[in-house]
Coordinates of C-alpha atoms and ligand atoms in Angstrom, one line a residue:
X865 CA 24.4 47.1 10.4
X866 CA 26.2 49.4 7.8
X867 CA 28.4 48.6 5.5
X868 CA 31.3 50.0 5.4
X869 CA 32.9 51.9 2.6
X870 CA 36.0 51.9 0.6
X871 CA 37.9 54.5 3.1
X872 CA 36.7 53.2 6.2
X873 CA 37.6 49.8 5.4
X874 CA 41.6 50.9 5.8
X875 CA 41.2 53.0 8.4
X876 CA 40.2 50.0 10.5
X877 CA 43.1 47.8 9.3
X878 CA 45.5 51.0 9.8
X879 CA 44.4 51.4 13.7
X880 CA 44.2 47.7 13.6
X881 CA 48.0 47.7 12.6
X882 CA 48.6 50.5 15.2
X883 CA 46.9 49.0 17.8
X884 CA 48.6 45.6 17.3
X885 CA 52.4 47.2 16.9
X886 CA 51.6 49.4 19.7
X887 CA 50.9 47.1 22.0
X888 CA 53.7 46.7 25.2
X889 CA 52.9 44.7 28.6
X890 CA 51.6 48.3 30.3
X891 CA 48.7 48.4 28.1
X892 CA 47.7 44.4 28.6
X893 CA 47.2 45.1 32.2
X894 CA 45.5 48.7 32.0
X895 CA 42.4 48.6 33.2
X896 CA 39.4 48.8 31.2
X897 CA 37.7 51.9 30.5
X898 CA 34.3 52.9 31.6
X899 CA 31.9 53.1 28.8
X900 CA 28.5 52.6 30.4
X901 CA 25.5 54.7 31.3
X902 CA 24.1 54.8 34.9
X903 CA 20.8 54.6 33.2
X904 CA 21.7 51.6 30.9
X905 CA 19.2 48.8 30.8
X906 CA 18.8 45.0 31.4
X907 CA 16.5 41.9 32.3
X908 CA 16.2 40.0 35.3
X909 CA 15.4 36.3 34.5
X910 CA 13.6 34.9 38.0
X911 CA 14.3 30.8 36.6
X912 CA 11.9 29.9 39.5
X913 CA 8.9 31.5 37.5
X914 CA 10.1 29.8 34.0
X915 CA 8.4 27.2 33.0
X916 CA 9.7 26.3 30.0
X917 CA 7.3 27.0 27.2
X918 CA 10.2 28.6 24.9
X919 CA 8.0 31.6 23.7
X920 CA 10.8 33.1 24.0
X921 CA 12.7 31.2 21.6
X922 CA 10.0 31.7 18.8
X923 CA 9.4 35.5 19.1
X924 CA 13.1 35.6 19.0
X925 CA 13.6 34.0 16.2
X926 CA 10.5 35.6 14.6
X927 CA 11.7 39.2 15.3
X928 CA 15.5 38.8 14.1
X929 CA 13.8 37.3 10.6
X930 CA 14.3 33.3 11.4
X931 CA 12.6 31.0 10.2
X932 CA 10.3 30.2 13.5
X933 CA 8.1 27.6 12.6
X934 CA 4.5 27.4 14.2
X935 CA 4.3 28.3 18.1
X936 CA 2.8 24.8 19.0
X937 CA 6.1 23.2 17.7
X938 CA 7.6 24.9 21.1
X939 CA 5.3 22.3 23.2
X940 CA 7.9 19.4 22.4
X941 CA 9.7 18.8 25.7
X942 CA 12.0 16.1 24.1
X943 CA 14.0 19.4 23.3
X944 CA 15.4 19.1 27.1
X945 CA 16.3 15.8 26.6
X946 CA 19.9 17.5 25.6
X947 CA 21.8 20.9 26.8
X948 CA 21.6 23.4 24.2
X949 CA 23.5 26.5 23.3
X950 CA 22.4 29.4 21.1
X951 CA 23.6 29.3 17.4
X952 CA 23.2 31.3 14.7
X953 CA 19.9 30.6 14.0
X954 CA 18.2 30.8 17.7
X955 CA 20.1 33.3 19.6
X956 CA 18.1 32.3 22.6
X957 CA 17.6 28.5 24.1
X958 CA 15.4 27.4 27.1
X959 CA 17.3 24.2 28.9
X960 CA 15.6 22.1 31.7
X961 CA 17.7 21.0 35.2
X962 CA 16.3 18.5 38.1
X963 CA 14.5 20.6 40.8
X964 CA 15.9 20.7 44.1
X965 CA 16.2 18.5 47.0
X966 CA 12.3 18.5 48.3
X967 CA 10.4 19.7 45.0
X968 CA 8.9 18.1 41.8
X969 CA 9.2 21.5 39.4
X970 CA 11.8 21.5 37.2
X971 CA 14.4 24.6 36.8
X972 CA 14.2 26.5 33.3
X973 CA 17.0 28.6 32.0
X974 CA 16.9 31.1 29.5
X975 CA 20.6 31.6 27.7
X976 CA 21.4 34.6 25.6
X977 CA 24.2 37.4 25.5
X978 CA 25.0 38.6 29.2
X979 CA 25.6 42.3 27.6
X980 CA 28.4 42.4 29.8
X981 CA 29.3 45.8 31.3
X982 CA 33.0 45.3 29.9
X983 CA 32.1 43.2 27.0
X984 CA 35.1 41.1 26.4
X985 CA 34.0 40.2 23.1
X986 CA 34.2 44.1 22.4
X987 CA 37.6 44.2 23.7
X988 CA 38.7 41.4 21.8
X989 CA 38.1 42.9 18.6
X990 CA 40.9 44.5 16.6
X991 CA 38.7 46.3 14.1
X992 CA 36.0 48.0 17.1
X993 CA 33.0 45.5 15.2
X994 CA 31.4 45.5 18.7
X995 CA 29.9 48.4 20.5
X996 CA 28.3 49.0 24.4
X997 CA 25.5 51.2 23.6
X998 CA 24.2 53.4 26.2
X999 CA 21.4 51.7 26.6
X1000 CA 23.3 48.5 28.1
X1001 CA 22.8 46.7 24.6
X1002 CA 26.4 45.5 23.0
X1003 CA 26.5 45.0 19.3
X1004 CA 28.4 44.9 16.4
X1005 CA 28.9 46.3 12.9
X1006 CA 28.8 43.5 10.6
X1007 CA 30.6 46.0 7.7
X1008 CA 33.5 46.1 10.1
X1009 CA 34.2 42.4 11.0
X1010 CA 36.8 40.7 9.4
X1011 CA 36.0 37.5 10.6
X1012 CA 38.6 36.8 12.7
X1013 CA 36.4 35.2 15.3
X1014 CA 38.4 37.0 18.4
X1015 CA 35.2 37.3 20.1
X1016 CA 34.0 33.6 19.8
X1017 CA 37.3 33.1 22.1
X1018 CA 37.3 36.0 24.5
X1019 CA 33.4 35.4 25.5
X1020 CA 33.5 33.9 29.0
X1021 CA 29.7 32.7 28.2
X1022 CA 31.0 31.4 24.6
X1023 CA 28.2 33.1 23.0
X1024 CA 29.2 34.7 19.7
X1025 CA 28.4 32.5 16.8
X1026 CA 29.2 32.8 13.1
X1027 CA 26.7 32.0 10.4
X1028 CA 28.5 30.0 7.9
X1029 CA 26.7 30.9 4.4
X1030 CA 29.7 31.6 2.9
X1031 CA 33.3 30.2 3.9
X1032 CA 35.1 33.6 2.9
X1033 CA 32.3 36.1 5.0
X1034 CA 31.1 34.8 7.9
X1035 CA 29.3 37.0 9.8
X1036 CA 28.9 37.2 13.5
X1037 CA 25.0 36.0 15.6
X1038 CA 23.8 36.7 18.6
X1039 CA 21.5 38.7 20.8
X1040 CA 21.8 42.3 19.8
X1041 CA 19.1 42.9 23.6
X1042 CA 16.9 43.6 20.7
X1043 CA 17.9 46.7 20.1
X1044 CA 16.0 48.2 16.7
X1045 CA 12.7 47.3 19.1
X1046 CA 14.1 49.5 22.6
X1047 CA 15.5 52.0 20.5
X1048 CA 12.1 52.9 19.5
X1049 CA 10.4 52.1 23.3
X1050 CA 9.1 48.4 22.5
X1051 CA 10.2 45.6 25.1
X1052 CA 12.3 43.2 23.7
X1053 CA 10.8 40.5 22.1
X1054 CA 11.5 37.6 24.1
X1055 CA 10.2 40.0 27.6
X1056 CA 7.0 40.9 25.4
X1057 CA 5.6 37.2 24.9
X1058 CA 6.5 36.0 28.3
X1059 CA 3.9 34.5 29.3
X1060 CA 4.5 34.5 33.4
X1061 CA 6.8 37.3 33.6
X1062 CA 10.0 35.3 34.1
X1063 CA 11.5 37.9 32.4
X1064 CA 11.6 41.6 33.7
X1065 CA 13.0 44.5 31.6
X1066 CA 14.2 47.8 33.3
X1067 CA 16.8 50.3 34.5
X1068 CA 19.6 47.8 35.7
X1069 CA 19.8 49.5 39.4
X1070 CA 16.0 49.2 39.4
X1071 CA 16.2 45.5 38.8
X1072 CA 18.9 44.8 41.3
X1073 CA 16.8 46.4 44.2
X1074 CA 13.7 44.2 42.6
X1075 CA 16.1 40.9 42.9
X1076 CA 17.4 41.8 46.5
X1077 CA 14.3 42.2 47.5
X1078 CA 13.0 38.8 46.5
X1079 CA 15.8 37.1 47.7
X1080 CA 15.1 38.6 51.0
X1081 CA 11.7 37.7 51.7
X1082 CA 12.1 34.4 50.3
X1083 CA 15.5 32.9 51.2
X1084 CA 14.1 29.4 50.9
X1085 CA 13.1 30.1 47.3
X1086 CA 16.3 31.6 46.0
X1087 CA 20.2 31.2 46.2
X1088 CA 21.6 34.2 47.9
X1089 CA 23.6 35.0 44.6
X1090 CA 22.4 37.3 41.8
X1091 CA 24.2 35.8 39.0
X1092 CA 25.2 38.7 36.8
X1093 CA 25.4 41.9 39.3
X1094 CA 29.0 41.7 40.1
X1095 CA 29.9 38.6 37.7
X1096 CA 33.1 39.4 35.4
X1097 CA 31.9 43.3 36.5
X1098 CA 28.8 43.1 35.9
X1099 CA 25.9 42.4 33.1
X1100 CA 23.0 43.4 31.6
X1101 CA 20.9 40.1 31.9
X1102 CA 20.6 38.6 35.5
X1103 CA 19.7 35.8 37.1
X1104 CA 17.6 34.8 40.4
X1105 CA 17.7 31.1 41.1
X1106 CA 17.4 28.2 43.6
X1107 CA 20.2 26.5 42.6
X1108 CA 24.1 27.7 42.7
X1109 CA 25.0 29.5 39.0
X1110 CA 27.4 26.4 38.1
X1111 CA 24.4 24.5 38.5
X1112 CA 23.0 25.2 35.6
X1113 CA 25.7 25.4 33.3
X1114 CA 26.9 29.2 34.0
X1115 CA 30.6 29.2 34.1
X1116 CA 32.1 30.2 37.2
X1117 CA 33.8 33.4 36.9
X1118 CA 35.6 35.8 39.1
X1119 CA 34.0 39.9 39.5
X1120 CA 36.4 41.2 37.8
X1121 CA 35.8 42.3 34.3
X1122 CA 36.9 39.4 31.1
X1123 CA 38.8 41.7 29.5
X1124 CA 41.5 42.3 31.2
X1125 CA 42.1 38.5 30.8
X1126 CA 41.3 38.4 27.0
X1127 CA 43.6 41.3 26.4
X1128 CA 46.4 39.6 28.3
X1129 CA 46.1 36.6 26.7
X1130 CA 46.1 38.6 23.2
X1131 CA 48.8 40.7 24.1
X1132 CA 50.6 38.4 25.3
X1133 CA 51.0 36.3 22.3
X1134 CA 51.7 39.6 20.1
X1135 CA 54.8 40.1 22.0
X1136 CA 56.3 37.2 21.7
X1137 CA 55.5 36.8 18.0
X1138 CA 55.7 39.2 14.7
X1139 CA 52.7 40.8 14.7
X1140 CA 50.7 39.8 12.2
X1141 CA 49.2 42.4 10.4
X1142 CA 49.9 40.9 7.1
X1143 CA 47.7 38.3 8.3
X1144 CA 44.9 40.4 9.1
X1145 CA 45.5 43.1 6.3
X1146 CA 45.4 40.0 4.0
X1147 CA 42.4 38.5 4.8
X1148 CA 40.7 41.9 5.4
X1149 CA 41.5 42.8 2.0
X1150 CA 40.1 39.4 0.7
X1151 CA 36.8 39.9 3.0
X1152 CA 36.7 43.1 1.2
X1153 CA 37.1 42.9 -2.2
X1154 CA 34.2 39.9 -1.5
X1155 CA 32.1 42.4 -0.2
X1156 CA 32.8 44.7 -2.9
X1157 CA 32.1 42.1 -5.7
X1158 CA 28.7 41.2 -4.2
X1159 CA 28.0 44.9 -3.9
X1160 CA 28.8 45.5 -7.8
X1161 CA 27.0 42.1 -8.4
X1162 CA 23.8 43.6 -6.6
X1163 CA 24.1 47.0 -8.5
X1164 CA 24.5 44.9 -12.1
X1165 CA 21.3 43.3 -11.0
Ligands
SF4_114 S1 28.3 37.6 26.9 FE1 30.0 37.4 25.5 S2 29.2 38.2 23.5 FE2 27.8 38.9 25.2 S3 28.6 41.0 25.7 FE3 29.5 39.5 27.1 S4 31.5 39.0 26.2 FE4 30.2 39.9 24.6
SF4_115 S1 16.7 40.4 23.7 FE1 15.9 40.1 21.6 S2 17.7 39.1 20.6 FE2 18.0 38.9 22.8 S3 17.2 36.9 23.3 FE3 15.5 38.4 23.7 S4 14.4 38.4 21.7 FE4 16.4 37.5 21.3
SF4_116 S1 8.8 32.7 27.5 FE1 9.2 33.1 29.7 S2 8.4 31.3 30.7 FE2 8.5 30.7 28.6 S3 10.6 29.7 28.5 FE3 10.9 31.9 27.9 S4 11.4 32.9 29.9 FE4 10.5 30.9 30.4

């Protein structure tokens, strides 16, 4: 992720003042605009073939440049004695849920970004960090963030994190889908080292027609919802399941898109209040002349 430069630094903050000024109760409720590809792509995560061995977790960590420790370390099941969420340093956690009524195998759930097909994290942003590639993958420019964490609020899956490192420059974590790997044809890490297939990556339409399928010839093995098709409008990563979606920890949502809802909440408390684009222009500035000094500390080097 680039970094921006000197001129494209207050361009940001100028549309990010313009956007902000601009903003009037018409454009809270307008609609959100289409910005994905028929041929993006996605995963369909069958829980009912996890089984919990977290591969996923270390060829995650391994592939983003995490520390991932040894793969037998993954065989500790005392992990699921507590609900985990992904953080900046695993941006992918395996949790463990009672089976259902009638059988002894527990459920495993894999938990990363949903790429939504409206990201609401994307919306959210004042300075455009976050992008929907065509691809289905939504990601961000870390050059561009200002840190305001708008997107750690708007995510209806609360998945953005921020690493820490420094108090002034956080900088966002989180599942990019892999992206440097399917830009160049590879499967994403965590569907590569699968060891049962839980995980199946492919043309989004493809996988819903794989997933409806399933859940017809097997309606005793799988809810009737696939968790993700229509969810909040739609996401890249899906889920088949036996139990109900709130079951295991997936918020319920409506089908319409997040951001309408994160937008009105945003624009709602910039018209009641001064905008504040001193705020943001202030601690933009201070994220970038930090930037800036680390960059000339890097060239004295
Ligand atoms: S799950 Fe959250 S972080 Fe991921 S794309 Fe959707 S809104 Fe953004
Ligand atoms: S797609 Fe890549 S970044 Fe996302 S959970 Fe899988 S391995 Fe991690
Ligand atoms: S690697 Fe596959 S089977 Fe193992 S925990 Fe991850 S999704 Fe489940």
């Amino acid at each position: 992720m680039d970094k921006q430069n000197r001129r494209d630094f207050f361009k940001n903050l100028a549309i990010a003042g313009a956007t902000i000024t601009g903003l009037s109760a018409t454009s809270a409720n307008a609609a959100p605009k289409k910005i994905i590809s028929d041929d993006r792509m996605g995963v369909l995560v069958d829980t009912t073939v996890c089984v919990g061995c977290r591969n996923c977790e270390w060829a995650c960590k391994g592939s983003h440049g995490i520390d991932a420790g040894s793969l037998e370390s993954y065989e500790d099941r005392s992990v699921f004695n507590e609900k985990r969420r992904p953080t900046a340093g695993s941006y992918t956690v395996v949790n463990e849920y009672a089976p259902i009524k009638g059988s002894q195998i527990a459920i495993n759930v894999k938990v990363q970004c949903m790429h939504c097909d409206h990201p609401a994290c994307m919306s959210a942003c004042i300075v455009g960090a976050f992008t929907k590639e065509e691809n289905g993958s939504v990601i961000w420019d870390t050059g561009k963030c200002i840190g305001c964490r708008y997107c750690m609020v708007a995510c209806p899956f609360q998945i953005p994190t921020f690493d820490y490192l420094t108090a002034i420059e956080p900088e966002i974590r989180k599942c990019d889908f892999c992206y440097n790997r399917t830009k160049e044809g590879k499967l994403p890490a965590c569907v590569d080292i699968c060891p049962v297939e839980a995980l199946t990556y492919g043309k989004r339409s493809d996988l819903i027609k794989i997933a409806k399928d399933r859940i017809k010839r097997h309606p005793d093995r799988y809810e009737p919802e696939l968790f993700g098709e229509k969810t909040v409008g739609g996401t890249a990563w899906m889920y088949l399941s036996a139990k109900k979606a709130e079951e295991l920890d997936f918020p319920k949502l409506e089908n319409v898109p997040a951001p309408g809802v994160s937008e009105a909440i945003q624009h709602g408390i910039f018209s009641y209040f001064v905008p504040p684009v001193a705020y943001f222009a202030l601690l933009g500035g201070i994220m970038w002349i930090s930037k800036r000094k680390d960059h000339d500390d890097e060239e004295e080097d």
